[in-house]
Amino acid sequence: MVAVDFTASNGNPRSPDSLHYIDPSGRLNSYQKAIMEVGEVIQFYDADRRFPAWGFGGRTYDNTVSHCFNLNGNPNAYEVEGVEGIMAAYASALHNVSLSGPTLFGQVINNAAQIASQSIMHNSNKYFVLLIITDGVLTDLQETKDSLVRASDLPLSILIVGVGGADFTQMEILDADNGRRLESSTGRLATRDIVQFVPMREVHGGQISVVQSLLEELPGQFLTYTRSRDIKPPSLQGAQMFGLHGAQTSA
């Protein structure tokens, strides 16, 4: 699953300074890089390689601001085929969706959680990965915490890539790498850590790739979930991971 940030802080997509600028020379922007680099790895964990792909924070085809719209423009089907399908849907959306705001994660996370929850109901033994790619500061930090705490019981991990030069302090809070579990507005603690955040500016061009940094905690999150459910996985590769929905955010 993947989710892509369409808020106005990304800049006018027609401007070369925009984080969403599509370079005629073929040079990838930060969103395309994240989709490609993460998507090409995680898609191999998905048997059919069909990914839910959403956008958030954009003014969509019906002229309303949506915080979770289907990236392919089809109101009845959110899945696309492979990383190529995500890239094509993203490029198409840039021509049909106006950047707006604010930056809200709650609805995207809730949609991903609903898919994971339905999988449990059907005993499908699948594990899901939501990739969120964003440039901005969250407006709904507490709502996002609430959504993450609820989702911590589900077969779901959330990878967040930060692009651009914004202050990503809030994302570090969601990542909970300080050992403190997230707490909801009602005082409930997350069952486990399901978030990994990486700012692209800190890893791109360095010794460690975005993919390595993002996937560092994923095996542990997966195993923590399976143990909590007394599920004995044959191997990590045996898990059906629906990667990159979003955001493939999300690839």
Coordinates of C-alpha atoms in Angstrom, one line a residue:
M1 CA 0.0 0.0 0.0
V2 CA 1.2 3.5 -0.8
A3 CA 0.1 7.0 0.0
V4 CA 1.4 10.2 -1.5
D5 CA 1.3 13.7 -0.1
F6 CA -0.5 16.2 -2.4
T7 CA -0.5 19.2 -0.1
A8 CA 0.4 22.6 -1.4
S9 CA 3.6 22.8 0.6
N10 CA 5.2 20.6 -2.0
G11 CA 5.1 23.5 -4.5
N12 CA 3.5 24.0 -7.9
P13 CA 4.3 20.7 -9.8
R14 CA 5.0 22.8 -12.9
S15 CA 7.8 24.6 -11.2
P16 CA 11.3 22.9 -11.2
D17 CA 11.6 23.8 -7.5
S18 CA 8.6 21.7 -6.7
L19 CA 9.0 18.3 -4.9
H20 CA 6.4 17.0 -7.4
Y21 CA 8.1 18.4 -10.5
I22 CA 8.3 15.8 -13.3
D23 CA 11.6 16.5 -15.1
P24 CA 11.3 16.1 -18.9
S25 CA 14.8 14.7 -18.9
G26 CA 13.6 11.7 -16.9
R27 CA 15.3 12.6 -13.7
L28 CA 13.2 11.3 -10.8
N29 CA 11.8 13.6 -8.1
S30 CA 11.9 12.6 -4.5
Y31 CA 8.5 11.0 -4.5
Q32 CA 9.4 8.9 -7.6
K33 CA 12.7 7.9 -6.0
A34 CA 10.9 6.7 -2.9
I35 CA 8.3 4.8 -4.8
M36 CA 10.9 3.1 -7.0
E37 CA 13.5 2.3 -4.4
V38 CA 11.2 0.9 -1.8
G39 CA 8.6 -0.5 -4.2
E40 CA 11.0 -2.5 -6.2
V41 CA 12.1 -4.4 -3.0
I42 CA 8.8 -4.9 -1.3
Q43 CA 6.8 -5.9 -4.4
F44 CA 8.5 -9.2 -4.4
Y45 CA 6.8 -10.1 -1.1
D46 CA 3.4 -9.7 -2.8
A47 CA 2.2 -12.6 -4.9
D48 CA -0.1 -10.7 -7.2
R49 CA 1.8 -7.4 -7.1
R50 CA -1.4 -5.4 -6.9
F51 CA -1.1 -2.4 -4.6
P52 CA -3.7 0.0 -3.1
A53 CA -2.4 3.5 -4.1
W54 CA -3.8 6.6 -2.5
G55 CA -3.1 10.3 -2.4
F56 CA -4.0 12.7 0.4
G57 CA -4.3 16.5 0.9
G58 CA -5.3 17.2 -2.7
R59 CA -8.3 18.8 -4.4
T60 CA -9.6 16.0 -6.5
Y61 CA -11.7 15.4 -9.6
D62 CA -14.9 16.6 -8.0
N63 CA -13.3 19.7 -6.7
T64 CA -13.3 18.7 -3.0
V65 CA -10.3 18.3 -0.8
S66 CA -9.7 14.7 0.0
H67 CA -7.4 13.1 2.7
C68 CA -7.5 9.7 1.0
F69 CA -8.3 9.5 -2.7
N70 CA -7.5 6.7 -5.2
L71 CA -4.3 7.7 -7.0
N72 CA -5.5 6.2 -10.3
G73 CA -8.6 8.4 -10.5
N74 CA -10.9 5.4 -10.4
P75 CA -13.5 6.0 -7.6
N76 CA -14.3 2.3 -7.6
A77 CA -10.9 0.6 -7.6
Y78 CA -7.8 1.7 -5.6
E79 CA -5.4 -1.0 -6.7
V80 CA -2.7 -0.6 -9.4
E81 CA -0.4 -3.2 -10.8
G82 CA 3.3 -3.2 -9.8
V83 CA 5.6 -0.3 -9.2
E84 CA 5.1 0.8 -12.8
G85 CA 1.3 1.1 -12.0
I86 CA 2.0 3.3 -9.0
M87 CA 4.4 5.5 -11.0
A88 CA 1.8 5.9 -13.8
A89 CA -1.0 6.7 -11.4
Y90 CA 1.1 9.2 -9.6
A91 CA 2.1 11.0 -12.8
S92 CA -1.5 11.0 -13.9
A93 CA -2.8 12.4 -10.6
L94 CA -0.4 15.3 -10.8
H95 CA -2.3 16.4 -13.9
N96 CA -5.8 15.9 -12.4
V97 CA -5.4 16.8 -8.7
S98 CA -4.7 20.3 -7.4
L99 CA -2.4 20.5 -4.4
S100 CA -4.2 21.7 -1.2
G101 CA -4.0 20.7 2.4
P102 CA -3.7 20.3 5.4
T103 CA -1.5 17.3 6.0
L104 CA -3.6 14.6 7.6
F105 CA -2.5 10.9 8.0
G106 CA -5.6 9.6 9.9
Q107 CA -7.8 8.6 7.0
V108 CA -5.0 6.9 5.0
I109 CA -4.0 4.9 8.1
N110 CA -7.6 4.0 8.9
N111 CA -8.1 2.7 5.3
A112 CA -5.0 0.6 5.5
A113 CA -6.1 -0.7 8.9
Q114 CA -9.5 -1.6 7.5
I115 CA -7.9 -3.7 4.7
A116 CA -5.6 -5.5 7.3
S117 CA -8.6 -6.1 9.6
Q118 CA -10.7 -7.6 6.7
S119 CA -7.8 -9.9 6.0
I120 CA -7.9 -11.2 9.6
M121 CA -11.6 -11.9 9.2
H122 CA -10.9 -14.0 6.2
N123 CA -8.0 -15.9 7.9
S124 CA -5.8 -15.0 5.0
N125 CA -2.5 -14.8 7.1
K126 CA -1.3 -11.8 5.2
Y127 CA 0.9 -9.0 6.6
F128 CA 0.5 -5.5 5.1
V129 CA 2.9 -2.6 4.6
L130 CA 1.8 1.0 4.1
L131 CA 4.3 3.4 2.6
I132 CA 3.6 7.1 3.2
I133 CA 5.6 9.7 1.4
T134 CA 5.2 13.2 2.8
D135 CA 6.9 16.6 2.9
G136 CA 5.1 18.3 5.7
V137 CA 4.2 18.8 9.3
L138 CA 1.2 16.8 10.5
T139 CA -2.0 18.8 11.4
D140 CA -3.6 15.8 13.0
L141 CA -0.9 14.4 15.2
Q142 CA -3.2 13.2 18.0
E143 CA -5.7 11.6 15.5
T144 CA -2.7 9.9 13.8
K145 CA -1.5 8.6 17.2
D146 CA -5.0 7.3 17.9
S147 CA -5.1 5.5 14.5
L148 CA -1.7 4.0 15.0
V149 CA -2.6 2.7 18.5
R150 CA -5.7 1.0 17.1
A151 CA -3.7 -0.4 14.1
S152 CA -1.0 -1.8 16.4
D153 CA -3.1 -5.0 16.9
L154 CA -3.3 -5.6 13.2
P155 CA -0.9 -7.3 10.7
L156 CA 0.3 -3.9 9.5
S157 CA 3.6 -1.9 9.4
I158 CA 3.8 1.7 8.3
L159 CA 6.9 3.1 6.6
I160 CA 7.1 6.9 6.3
V161 CA 9.6 8.7 4.0
G162 CA 10.1 12.4 4.6
V163 CA 11.0 14.4 1.5
G164 CA 12.2 18.0 1.4
G165 CA 13.6 20.2 4.1
A166 CA 10.7 20.4 6.6
D167 CA 11.0 19.8 10.4
F168 CA 10.1 16.2 10.9
T169 CA 10.2 16.1 14.7
Q170 CA 6.6 14.9 14.7
M171 CA 7.5 11.9 12.6
E172 CA 10.2 10.9 15.2
I173 CA 7.4 10.9 17.8
L174 CA 5.4 8.5 15.7
D175 CA 8.4 6.3 15.2
A176 CA 8.7 5.7 18.9
D177 CA 12.3 4.6 18.7
N178 CA 12.9 6.1 22.1
G179 CA 11.3 3.0 23.6
R180 CA 8.1 4.8 24.6
R181 CA 5.0 3.3 23.0
L182 CA 2.5 5.6 21.5
E183 CA -0.5 6.6 23.7
S184 CA -4.0 7.4 22.4
S185 CA -6.2 10.2 23.5
T186 CA -8.0 7.8 25.8
G187 CA -4.8 6.6 27.5
R188 CA -4.4 3.3 25.6
L189 CA -0.9 2.3 24.8
A190 CA 0.1 0.8 21.4
T191 CA 0.5 -3.0 21.5
R192 CA 3.7 -2.7 19.5
D193 CA 5.7 -0.3 17.4
I194 CA 4.5 -0.4 13.8
V195 CA 6.1 2.8 12.4
Q196 CA 9.5 3.4 10.8
F197 CA 10.4 6.9 9.7
V198 CA 13.3 8.0 7.5
P199 CA 14.0 11.5 6.2
M200 CA 15.3 11.0 2.6
R201 CA 17.8 13.9 3.0
E202 CA 19.7 12.1 5.6
V203 CA 20.2 8.9 3.7
H204 CA 20.1 9.7 0.0
G205 CA 23.5 9.6 -1.6
G206 CA 25.0 8.2 1.6
Q207 CA 26.3 4.8 2.6
I208 CA 22.9 3.5 3.7
S209 CA 20.0 3.5 1.2
V210 CA 16.4 4.6 1.9
V211 CA 15.3 1.0 1.6
Q212 CA 17.9 -0.3 4.1
S213 CA 16.9 2.4 6.6
L214 CA 13.1 1.8 6.2
L215 CA 13.2 -1.9 6.3
E216 CA 15.5 -2.1 9.3
E217 CA 12.7 -2.6 11.8
L218 CA 10.3 -4.5 9.5
P219 CA 11.3 -8.0 10.3
G220 CA 11.1 -7.4 14.0
Q221 CA 7.7 -5.8 13.7
F222 CA 6.5 -8.7 11.6
L223 CA 7.8 -11.3 14.1
T224 CA 6.4 -9.4 17.1
Y225 CA 2.9 -9.6 15.5
T226 CA 3.1 -13.3 14.6
R227 CA 4.3 -14.2 18.1
S228 CA 1.5 -12.2 19.7
R229 CA -1.0 -14.2 17.6
D230 CA 0.8 -17.6 18.0
I231 CA 1.4 -17.7 14.3
K232 CA 4.4 -19.7 13.2
P233 CA 5.6 -18.2 9.9
P234 CA 7.7 -20.4 7.6
S235 CA 9.9 -17.4 6.9
L236 CA 9.7 -13.7 6.4
Q237 CA 9.6 -14.2 2.6
G238 CA 6.7 -16.6 3.1
A239 CA 4.6 -13.7 4.4
Q240 CA 2.3 -12.1 1.9
M241 CA 3.3 -8.5 2.4
F242 CA 1.1 -6.0 0.6
G243 CA 3.9 -3.4 0.4
L244 CA 3.7 0.1 -0.6
H245 CA 0.1 1.0 -0.5
G246 CA 0.8 4.6 -0.6
A247 CA 0.9 5.9 0.4
Q248 CA 2.1 3.3 -1.6
T249 CA 2.5 6.3 0.1
S250 CA 2.9 5.4 0.4
A251 CA 5.2 2.4 -3.4

